Coordinates of C-alpha atoms in Angstrom, one line a residue:
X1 CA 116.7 121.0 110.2
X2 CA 118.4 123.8 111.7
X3 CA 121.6 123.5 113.5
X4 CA 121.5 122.7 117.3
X5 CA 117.5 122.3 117.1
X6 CA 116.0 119.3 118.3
X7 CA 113.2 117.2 116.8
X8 CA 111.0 118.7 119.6
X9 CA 111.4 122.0 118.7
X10 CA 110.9 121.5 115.0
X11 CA 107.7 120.3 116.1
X12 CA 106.7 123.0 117.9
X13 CA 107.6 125.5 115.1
X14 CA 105.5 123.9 112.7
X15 CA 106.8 120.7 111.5
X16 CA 109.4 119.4 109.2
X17 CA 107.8 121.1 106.5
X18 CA 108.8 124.7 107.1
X19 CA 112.3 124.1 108.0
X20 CA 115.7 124.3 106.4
X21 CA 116.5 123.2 102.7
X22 CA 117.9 120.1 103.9
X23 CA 114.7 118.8 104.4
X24 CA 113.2 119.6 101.0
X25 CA 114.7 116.5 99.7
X26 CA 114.6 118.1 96.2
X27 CA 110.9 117.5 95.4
X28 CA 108.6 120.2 94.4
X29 CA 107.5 122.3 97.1
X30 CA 103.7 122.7 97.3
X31 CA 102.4 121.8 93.9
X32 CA 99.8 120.0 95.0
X33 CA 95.8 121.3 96.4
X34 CA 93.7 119.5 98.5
X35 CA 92.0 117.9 95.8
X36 CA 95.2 116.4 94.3
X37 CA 96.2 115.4 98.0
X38 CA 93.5 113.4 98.6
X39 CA 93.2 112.0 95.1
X40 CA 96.5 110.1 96.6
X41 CA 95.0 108.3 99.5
X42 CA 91.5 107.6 97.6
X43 CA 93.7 105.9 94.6
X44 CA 96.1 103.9 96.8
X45 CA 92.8 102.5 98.3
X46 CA 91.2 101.8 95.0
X47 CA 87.5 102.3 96.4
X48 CA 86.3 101.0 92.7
X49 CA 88.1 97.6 93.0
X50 CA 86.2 96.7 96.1
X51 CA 83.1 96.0 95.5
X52 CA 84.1 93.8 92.3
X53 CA 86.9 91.7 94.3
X54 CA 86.8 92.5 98.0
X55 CA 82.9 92.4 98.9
X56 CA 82.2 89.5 97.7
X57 CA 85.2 87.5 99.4
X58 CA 83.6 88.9 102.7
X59 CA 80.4 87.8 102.0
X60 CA 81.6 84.7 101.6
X61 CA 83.0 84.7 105.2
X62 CA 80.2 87.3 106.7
X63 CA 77.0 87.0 104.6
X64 CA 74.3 89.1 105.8
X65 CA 77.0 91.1 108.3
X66 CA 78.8 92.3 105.2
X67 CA 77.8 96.0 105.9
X68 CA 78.3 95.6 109.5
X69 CA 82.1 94.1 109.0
X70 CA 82.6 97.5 106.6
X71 CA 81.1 99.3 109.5
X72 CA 83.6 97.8 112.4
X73 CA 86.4 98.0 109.5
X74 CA 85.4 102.2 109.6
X75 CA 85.8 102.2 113.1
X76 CA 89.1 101.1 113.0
X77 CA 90.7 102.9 110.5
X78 CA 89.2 105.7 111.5
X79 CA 91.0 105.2 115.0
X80 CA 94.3 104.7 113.1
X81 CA 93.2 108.3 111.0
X82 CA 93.4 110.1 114.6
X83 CA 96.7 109.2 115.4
X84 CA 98.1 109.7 112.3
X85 CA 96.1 112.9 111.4
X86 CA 97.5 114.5 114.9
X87 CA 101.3 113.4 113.8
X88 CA 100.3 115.1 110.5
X89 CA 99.6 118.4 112.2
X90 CA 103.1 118.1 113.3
X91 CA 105.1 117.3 111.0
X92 CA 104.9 116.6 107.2
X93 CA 107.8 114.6 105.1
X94 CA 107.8 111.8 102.2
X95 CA 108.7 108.9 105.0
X96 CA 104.9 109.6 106.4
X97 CA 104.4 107.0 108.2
X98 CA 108.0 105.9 109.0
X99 CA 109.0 109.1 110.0
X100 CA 106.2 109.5 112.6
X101 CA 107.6 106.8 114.4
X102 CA 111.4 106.7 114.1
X103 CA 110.9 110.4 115.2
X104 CA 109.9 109.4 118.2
X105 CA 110.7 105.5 119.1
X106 CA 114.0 103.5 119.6
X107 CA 115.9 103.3 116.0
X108 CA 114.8 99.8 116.1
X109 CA 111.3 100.6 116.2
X110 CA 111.9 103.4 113.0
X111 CA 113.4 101.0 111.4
X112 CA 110.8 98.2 111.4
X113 CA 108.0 100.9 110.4
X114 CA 110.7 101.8 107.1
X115 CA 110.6 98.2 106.0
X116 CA 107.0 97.6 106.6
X117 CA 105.5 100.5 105.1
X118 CA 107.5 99.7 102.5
X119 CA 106.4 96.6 101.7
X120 CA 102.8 97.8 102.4
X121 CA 103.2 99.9 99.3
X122 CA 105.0 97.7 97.0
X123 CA 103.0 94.8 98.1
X124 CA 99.6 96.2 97.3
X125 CA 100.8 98.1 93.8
X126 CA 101.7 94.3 93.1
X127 CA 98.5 92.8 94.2
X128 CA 96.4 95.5 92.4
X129 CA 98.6 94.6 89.5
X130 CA 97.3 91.6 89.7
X131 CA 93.7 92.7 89.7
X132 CA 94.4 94.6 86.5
X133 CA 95.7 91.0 85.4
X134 CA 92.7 90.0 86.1
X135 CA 90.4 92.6 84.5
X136 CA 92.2 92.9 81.7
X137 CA 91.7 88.9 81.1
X138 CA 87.8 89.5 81.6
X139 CA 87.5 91.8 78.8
X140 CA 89.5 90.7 76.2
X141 CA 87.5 87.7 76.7
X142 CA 84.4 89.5 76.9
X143 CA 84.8 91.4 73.7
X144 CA 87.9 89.0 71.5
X145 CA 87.6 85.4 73.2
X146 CA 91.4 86.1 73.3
X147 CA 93.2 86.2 77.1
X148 CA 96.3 88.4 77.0
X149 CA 99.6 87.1 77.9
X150 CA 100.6 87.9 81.9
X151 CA 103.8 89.4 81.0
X152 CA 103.0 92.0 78.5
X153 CA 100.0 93.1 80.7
X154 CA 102.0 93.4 83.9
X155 CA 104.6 95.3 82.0
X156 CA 102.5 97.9 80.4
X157 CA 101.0 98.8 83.7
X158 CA 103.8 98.7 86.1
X159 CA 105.8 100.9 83.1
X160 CA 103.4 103.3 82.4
X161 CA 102.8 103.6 86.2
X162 CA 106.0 104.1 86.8
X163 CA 106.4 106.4 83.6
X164 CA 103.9 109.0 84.7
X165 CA 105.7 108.6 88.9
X166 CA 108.4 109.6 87.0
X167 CA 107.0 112.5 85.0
X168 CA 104.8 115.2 87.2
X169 CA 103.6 114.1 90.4
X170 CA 100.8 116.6 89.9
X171 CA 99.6 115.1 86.8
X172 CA 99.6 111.7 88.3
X173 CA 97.5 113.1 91.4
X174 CA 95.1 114.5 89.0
X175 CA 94.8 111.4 86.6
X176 CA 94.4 109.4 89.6
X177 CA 91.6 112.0 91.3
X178 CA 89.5 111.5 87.6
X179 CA 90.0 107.9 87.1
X180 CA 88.3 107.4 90.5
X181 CA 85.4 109.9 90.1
X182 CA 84.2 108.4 86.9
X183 CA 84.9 104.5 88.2
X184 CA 82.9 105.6 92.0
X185 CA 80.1 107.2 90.2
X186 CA 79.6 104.7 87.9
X187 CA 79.7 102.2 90.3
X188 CA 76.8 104.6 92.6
X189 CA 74.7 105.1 89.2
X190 CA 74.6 101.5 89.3
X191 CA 73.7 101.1 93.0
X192 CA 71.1 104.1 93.3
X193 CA 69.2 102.0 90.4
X194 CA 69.4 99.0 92.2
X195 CA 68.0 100.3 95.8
X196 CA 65.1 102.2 93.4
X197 CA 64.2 99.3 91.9
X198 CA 63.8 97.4 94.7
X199 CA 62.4 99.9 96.3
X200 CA 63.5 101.8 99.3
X201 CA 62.8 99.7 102.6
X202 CA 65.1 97.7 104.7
X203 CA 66.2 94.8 103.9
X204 CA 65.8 93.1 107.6
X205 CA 67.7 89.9 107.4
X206 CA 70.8 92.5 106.8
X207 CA 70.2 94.8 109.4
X208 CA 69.4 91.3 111.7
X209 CA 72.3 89.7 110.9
X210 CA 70.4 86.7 110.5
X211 CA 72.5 83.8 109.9
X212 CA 75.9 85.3 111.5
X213 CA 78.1 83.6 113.4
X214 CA 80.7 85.7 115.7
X215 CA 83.3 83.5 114.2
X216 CA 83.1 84.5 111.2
X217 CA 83.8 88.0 112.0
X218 CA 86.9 88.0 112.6
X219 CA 88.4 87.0 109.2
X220 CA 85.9 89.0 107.5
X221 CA 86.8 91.9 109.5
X222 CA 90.8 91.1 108.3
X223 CA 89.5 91.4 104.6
X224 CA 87.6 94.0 104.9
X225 CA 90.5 95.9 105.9
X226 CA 92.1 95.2 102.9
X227 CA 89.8 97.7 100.9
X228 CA 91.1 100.6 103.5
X229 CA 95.0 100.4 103.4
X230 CA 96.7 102.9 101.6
X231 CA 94.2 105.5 102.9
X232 CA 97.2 107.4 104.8
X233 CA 99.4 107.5 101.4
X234 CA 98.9 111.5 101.8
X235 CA 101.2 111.6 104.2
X236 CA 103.9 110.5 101.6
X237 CA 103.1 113.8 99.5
X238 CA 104.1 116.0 102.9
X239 CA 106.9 117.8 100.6
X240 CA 105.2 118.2 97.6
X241 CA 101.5 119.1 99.3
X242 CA 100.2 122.9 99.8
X243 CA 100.1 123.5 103.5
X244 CA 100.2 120.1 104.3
X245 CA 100.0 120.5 107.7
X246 CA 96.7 121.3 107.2
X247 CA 95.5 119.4 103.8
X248 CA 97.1 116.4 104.6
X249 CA 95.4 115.6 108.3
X250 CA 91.7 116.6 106.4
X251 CA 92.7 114.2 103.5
X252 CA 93.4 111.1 105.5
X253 CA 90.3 111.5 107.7
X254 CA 88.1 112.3 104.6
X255 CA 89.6 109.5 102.5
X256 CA 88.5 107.2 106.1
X257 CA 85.3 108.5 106.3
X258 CA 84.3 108.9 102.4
X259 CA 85.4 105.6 102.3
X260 CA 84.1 104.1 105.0
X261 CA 80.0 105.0 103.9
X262 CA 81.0 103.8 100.1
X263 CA 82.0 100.1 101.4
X264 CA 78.6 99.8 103.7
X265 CA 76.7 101.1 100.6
X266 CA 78.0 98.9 98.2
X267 CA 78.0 96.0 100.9
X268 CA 74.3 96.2 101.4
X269 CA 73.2 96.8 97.9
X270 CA 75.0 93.9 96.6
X271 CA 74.0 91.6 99.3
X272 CA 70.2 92.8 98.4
X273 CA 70.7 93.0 94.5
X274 CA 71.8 88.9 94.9
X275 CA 68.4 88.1 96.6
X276 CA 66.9 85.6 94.6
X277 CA 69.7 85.1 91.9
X278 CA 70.7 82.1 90.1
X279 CA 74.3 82.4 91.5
X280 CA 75.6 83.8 95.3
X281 CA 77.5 87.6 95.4
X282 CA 80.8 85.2 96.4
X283 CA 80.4 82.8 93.2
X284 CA 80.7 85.9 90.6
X285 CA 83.4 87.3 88.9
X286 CA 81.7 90.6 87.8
X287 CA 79.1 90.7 90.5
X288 CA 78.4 94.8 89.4
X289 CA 78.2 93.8 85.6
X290 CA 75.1 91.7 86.8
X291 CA 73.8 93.6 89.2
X292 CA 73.7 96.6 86.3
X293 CA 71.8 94.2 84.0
X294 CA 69.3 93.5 86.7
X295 CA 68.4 97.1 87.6
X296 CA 68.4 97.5 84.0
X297 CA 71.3 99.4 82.8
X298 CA 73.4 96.5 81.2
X299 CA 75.8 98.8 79.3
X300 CA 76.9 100.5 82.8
X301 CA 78.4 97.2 83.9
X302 CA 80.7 96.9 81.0
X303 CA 81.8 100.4 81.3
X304 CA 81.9 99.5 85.4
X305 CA 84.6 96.6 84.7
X306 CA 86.1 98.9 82.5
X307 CA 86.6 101.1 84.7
X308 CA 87.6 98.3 87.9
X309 CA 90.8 97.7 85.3
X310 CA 91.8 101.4 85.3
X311 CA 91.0 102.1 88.6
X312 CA 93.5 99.2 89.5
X313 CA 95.8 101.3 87.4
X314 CA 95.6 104.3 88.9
X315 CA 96.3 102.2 92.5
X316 CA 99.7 101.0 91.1
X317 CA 100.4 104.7 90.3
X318 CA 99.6 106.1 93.7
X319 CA 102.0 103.2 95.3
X320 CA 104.7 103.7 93.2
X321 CA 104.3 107.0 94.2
X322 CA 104.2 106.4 98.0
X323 CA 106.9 103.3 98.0
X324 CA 108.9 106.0 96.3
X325 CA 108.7 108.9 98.5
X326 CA 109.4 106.2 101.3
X327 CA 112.3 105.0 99.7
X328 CA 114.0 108.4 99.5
X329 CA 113.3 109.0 103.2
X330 CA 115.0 105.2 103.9
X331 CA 117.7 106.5 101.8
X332 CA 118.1 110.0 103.7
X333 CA 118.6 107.9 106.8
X334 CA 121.2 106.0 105.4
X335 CA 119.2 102.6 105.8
X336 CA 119.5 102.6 102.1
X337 CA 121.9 103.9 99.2
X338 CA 122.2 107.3 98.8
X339 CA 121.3 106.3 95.2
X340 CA 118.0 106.4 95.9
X341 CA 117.9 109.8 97.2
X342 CA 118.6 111.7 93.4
X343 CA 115.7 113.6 92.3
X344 CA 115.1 114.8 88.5
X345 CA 115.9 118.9 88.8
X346 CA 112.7 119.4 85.8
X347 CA 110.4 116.7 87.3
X348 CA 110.8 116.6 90.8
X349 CA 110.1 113.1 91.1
X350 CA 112.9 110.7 93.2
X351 CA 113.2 109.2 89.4
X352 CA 115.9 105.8 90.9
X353 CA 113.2 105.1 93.8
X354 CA 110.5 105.4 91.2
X355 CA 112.1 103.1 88.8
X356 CA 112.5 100.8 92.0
X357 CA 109.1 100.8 93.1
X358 CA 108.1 99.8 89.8
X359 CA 110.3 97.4 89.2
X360 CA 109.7 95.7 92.1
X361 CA 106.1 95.4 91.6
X362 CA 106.7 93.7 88.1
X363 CA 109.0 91.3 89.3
X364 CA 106.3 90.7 92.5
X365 CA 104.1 89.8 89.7
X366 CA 106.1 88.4 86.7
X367 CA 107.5 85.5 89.0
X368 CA 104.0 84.7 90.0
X369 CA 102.1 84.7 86.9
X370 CA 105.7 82.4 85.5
X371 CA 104.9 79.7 88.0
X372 CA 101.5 79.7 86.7
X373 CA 99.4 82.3 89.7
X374 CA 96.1 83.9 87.9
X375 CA 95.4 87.7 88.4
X376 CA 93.1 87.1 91.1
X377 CA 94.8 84.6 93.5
X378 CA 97.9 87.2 93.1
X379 CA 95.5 90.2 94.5
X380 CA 94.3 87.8 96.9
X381 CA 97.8 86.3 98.2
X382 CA 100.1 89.6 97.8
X383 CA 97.2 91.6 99.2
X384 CA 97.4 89.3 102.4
X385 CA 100.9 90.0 102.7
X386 CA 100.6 93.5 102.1
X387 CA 98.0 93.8 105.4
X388 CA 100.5 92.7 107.9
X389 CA 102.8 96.1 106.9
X390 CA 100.0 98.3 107.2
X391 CA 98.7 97.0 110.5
X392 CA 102.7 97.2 111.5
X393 CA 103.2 101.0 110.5
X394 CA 99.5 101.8 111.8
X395 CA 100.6 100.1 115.2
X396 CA 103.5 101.9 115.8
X397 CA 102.5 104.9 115.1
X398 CA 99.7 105.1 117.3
X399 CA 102.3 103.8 120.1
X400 CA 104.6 106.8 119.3
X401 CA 101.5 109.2 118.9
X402 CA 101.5 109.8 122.9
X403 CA 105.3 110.3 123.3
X404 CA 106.2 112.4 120.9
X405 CA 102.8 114.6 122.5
X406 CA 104.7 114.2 126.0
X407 CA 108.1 115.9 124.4
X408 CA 105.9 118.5 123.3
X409 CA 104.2 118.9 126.6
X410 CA 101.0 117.8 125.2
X411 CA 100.1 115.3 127.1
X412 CA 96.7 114.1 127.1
X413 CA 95.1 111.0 128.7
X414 CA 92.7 110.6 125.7
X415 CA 94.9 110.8 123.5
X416 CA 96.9 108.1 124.7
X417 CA 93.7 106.3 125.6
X418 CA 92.8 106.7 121.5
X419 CA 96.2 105.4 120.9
X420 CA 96.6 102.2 123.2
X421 CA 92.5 101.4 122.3
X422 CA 94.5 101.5 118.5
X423 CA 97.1 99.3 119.0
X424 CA 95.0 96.9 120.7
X425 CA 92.8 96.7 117.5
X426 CA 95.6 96.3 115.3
X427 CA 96.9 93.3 117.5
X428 CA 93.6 92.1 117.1
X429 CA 93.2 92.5 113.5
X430 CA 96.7 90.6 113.1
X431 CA 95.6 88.0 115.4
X432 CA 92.2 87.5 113.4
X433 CA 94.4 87.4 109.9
X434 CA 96.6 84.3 111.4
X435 CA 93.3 82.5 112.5
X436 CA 91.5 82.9 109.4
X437 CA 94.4 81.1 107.1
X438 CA 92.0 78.2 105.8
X439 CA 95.0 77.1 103.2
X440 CA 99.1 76.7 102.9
X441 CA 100.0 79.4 101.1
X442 CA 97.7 82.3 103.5
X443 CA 99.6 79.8 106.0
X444 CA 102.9 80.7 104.9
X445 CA 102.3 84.6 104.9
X446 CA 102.8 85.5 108.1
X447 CA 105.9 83.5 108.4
X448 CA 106.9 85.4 104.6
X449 CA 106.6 88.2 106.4
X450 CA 108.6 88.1 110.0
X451 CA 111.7 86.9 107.7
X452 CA 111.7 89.6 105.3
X453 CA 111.1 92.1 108.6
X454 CA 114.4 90.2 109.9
X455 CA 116.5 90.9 107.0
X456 CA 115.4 94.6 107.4
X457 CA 116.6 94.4 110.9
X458 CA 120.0 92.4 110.0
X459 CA 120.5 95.1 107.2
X460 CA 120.3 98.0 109.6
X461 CA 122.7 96.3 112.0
X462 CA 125.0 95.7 109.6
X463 CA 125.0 98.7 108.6
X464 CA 125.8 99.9 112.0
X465 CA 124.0 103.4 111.7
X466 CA 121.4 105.5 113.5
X467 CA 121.5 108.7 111.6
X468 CA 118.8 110.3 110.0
X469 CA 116.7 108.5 111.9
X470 CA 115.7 111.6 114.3
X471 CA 115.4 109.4 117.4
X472 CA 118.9 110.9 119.3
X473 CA 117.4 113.9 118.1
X474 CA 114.2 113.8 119.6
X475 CA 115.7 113.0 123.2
X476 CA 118.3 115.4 123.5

């Protein structure tokens, strides 16, 4: 930032982006296309995992509304991709989310958006860890009658995750762009087959909702969202995208959108493809590997949990990327050691954040799978924890969305109607998630959460600092 030039005004020259050498945070300036951009928010989603793990846990809870929870779950990330899609016009930096808001709110505010998205990230890498636990378990069983021990699975992909962070964030972004491709169409080969050989007509009872109870909406809705976090991890790549204050407010919109119609379709053919079968969509472990065997094409579902287990993979890559990016940002604001700030001069990459990130996933994991936790119940339980520092970050930064317009002079009424309508969801969604905890440990979650958030806070007041965090800035 440029001496004697407030926040406002960075804005309205064009963002952090184009300013000063200070804010380059010695990452690689534009080195990555729209294509690679997006590839960041579609991985940290994992769209392939979904329909193996997630659907079928909604089902449970929604049955025949399945497609119509994915549809409400749309809606409201698609409210939080406006607000954060307009910050991203902006301004464009590796604290994303976190620096949308402490640009804009009290310190105290910033500071609680650091910690969460932070744990948003770490959390889900973990959880998908977990699923790749998981998958990995199914195969070697599948094809050696041999389970793999939880350490030396956990290791290998939380390492060579954080290995190729480390590396070239471009080749990550384009591993990550080709591991999804083949895993999505795989899973829509599988899916077109199905509807075809069914035939193409409605199934009513879907499309009726026959059998729903509003009750049951609510949690469903809360897992649903799980499948949709991460899809603003763009924003972490503001630095290191090409004209990101244009590719990056198209990415997280498309990755919404894109999303959004994959879940519904997979929803409703699965719920259809189940009619009639010996065992319910909620009871299977590998509900596409039977549903390829029923339209005919058994080898596809192999390859399909195949590729669930990479695809989980290439999710702990793309949050170890994000978590790092956002730990360098905590770091430039002196809420963390400066440590974490060094970048490698050849690769780029924040190589002490990235080593972080990892390592904190592994240990997430390790110390689960030591006091006996399966693959699965970790994606479940860390995945849960994971959703209350999205919904925190997505929160506040559609609560900042209208003031830091106002500084601008942008004031709009819509806007700021979009933005309050998007915090009320959010509260909604959190309020939903405590409701639905059927068992101790989802109990405890919540609780898990609001004293880690505490220790954030009692870290920053210790610490005793405000700057970096653009706030001051902002005002004056």
């Amino acid at each position: 930032m440029v001496a004697g030039q407030t926040r406002a005004e960075v804005y309205a020259a064009g963002g952090i982006a184009a300013t000063g050498n200070e804010e380059n945070y010695g990452l690689h300036r534009g080195v990555l296309g729209p294509l690679e951009t997006l590839a960041q928010s579609v991985s940290a989603m994992a769209p392939s995992t979904s329909p193996s793990l997630t659907i079928p846990l909604v089902f449970a809870l929604a049955a025949n509304a399945t497609w119509f929870v994915y549809l409400l779950a749309t809606g409201a990330t698609l409210l939080v991709g406006f607000c954060v899609s307009r910050f991203a016009r902006l301004s464009a930096s590796p604290g994303s989310l976190y620096t949308y808001a402490a640009d804009t709110l009290p310190p105290v505010f910033g500071v609680i958006a650091a910690w969460a998205l932070l744990l948003a990230y770490v959390a889900t890498g973990a959880s998908v860890a977990g699923g790749a636990l998981y998958y990995a378990g199914v195969l070697a069983q599948q094809f050696f009658h041999w389970t793999p021990p939880a350490l030396l699975i956990l290791a290998v992909v939380c390492g060579v995750a954080g290995l190729i962070a480390y590396r070239d964030v471009k080749l990550s972004a384009e591993l990550m762009l080709w591991i999804e491709v083949i895993s999505v169409s795989l899973i829509l080969i599988v899916l077109v087959a199905l509807l075809f050989r069914f035939g193409l007509h409605f199934d009513l009872d879907q499309f009726k909702l026959k059998g729903v109870t509003l009750s049951s909406l609510g949690p469903a809705l809360v897992l649903a969202m799980f499948s949709f976090v991460g899809f603003e991890s763009a924003t972490t790549l503001g630095n290191e995208a090409r004209e990101p204050l244009k590719t990056i407010p198209r990415a997280v919109i498309q990755c919404a959108i894109l999303a959004g119609v994959f879940f519904m379709l997979c929803s409703y053919s699965e719920v259809l493809g189940f009619r009639g079968a010996p065992s319910q969509l909620s009871d299977s472990t590998s509900p596409l590997h039977l549903l390829a065997a029923k339209a005919g094409i058994s080898p596809l579902g192999i390859a399909i949990d195949v590729g669930a287990a990479v695809s989980m993979f290439a999710c702990v890559l793309a949050c170890t990327t994000a978590a790092a990016r956002v730990l360098l940002r905590m770091a430039h604001a002196r809420l963390l050691p400066a440590v974490l700030e060094r970048t490698s001069a050849k690769h780029g990459t924040p190589g002490v954040a990235v080593a972080l990130s990892a390592g904190l996933m592994f240990a997430m994991t390790a110390a689960l799978a030591l006091g006996g936790v399966s693959g699965a119940e970790m994606y479940d339980w860390v995945g849960s924890l994971s959703v209350f520092g999205f919904l925190t970050a997505y929160a506040l930064v559609a609560a900042a969305l209208p003031f830091a317009r106002r500084a601008l002079g942008q004031h709009s009424h819509w806007v700021a109607g979009v933005s309050a309508v998007t915090v009320v969801v959010m509260v909604l969604i959190v309020i939903f998630d405590l409701r639905s905890a059927t068992d101790a440990i989802h109990a405890r979650i919540p609780w898990i959460y609001l004293g880690y958030i505490a220790a954030g806070l009692g870290w920053f007041w210790a610490r005793g600092t405000t700057e970096g965090l653009g706030t001051k800035e902002l005002r004056d």
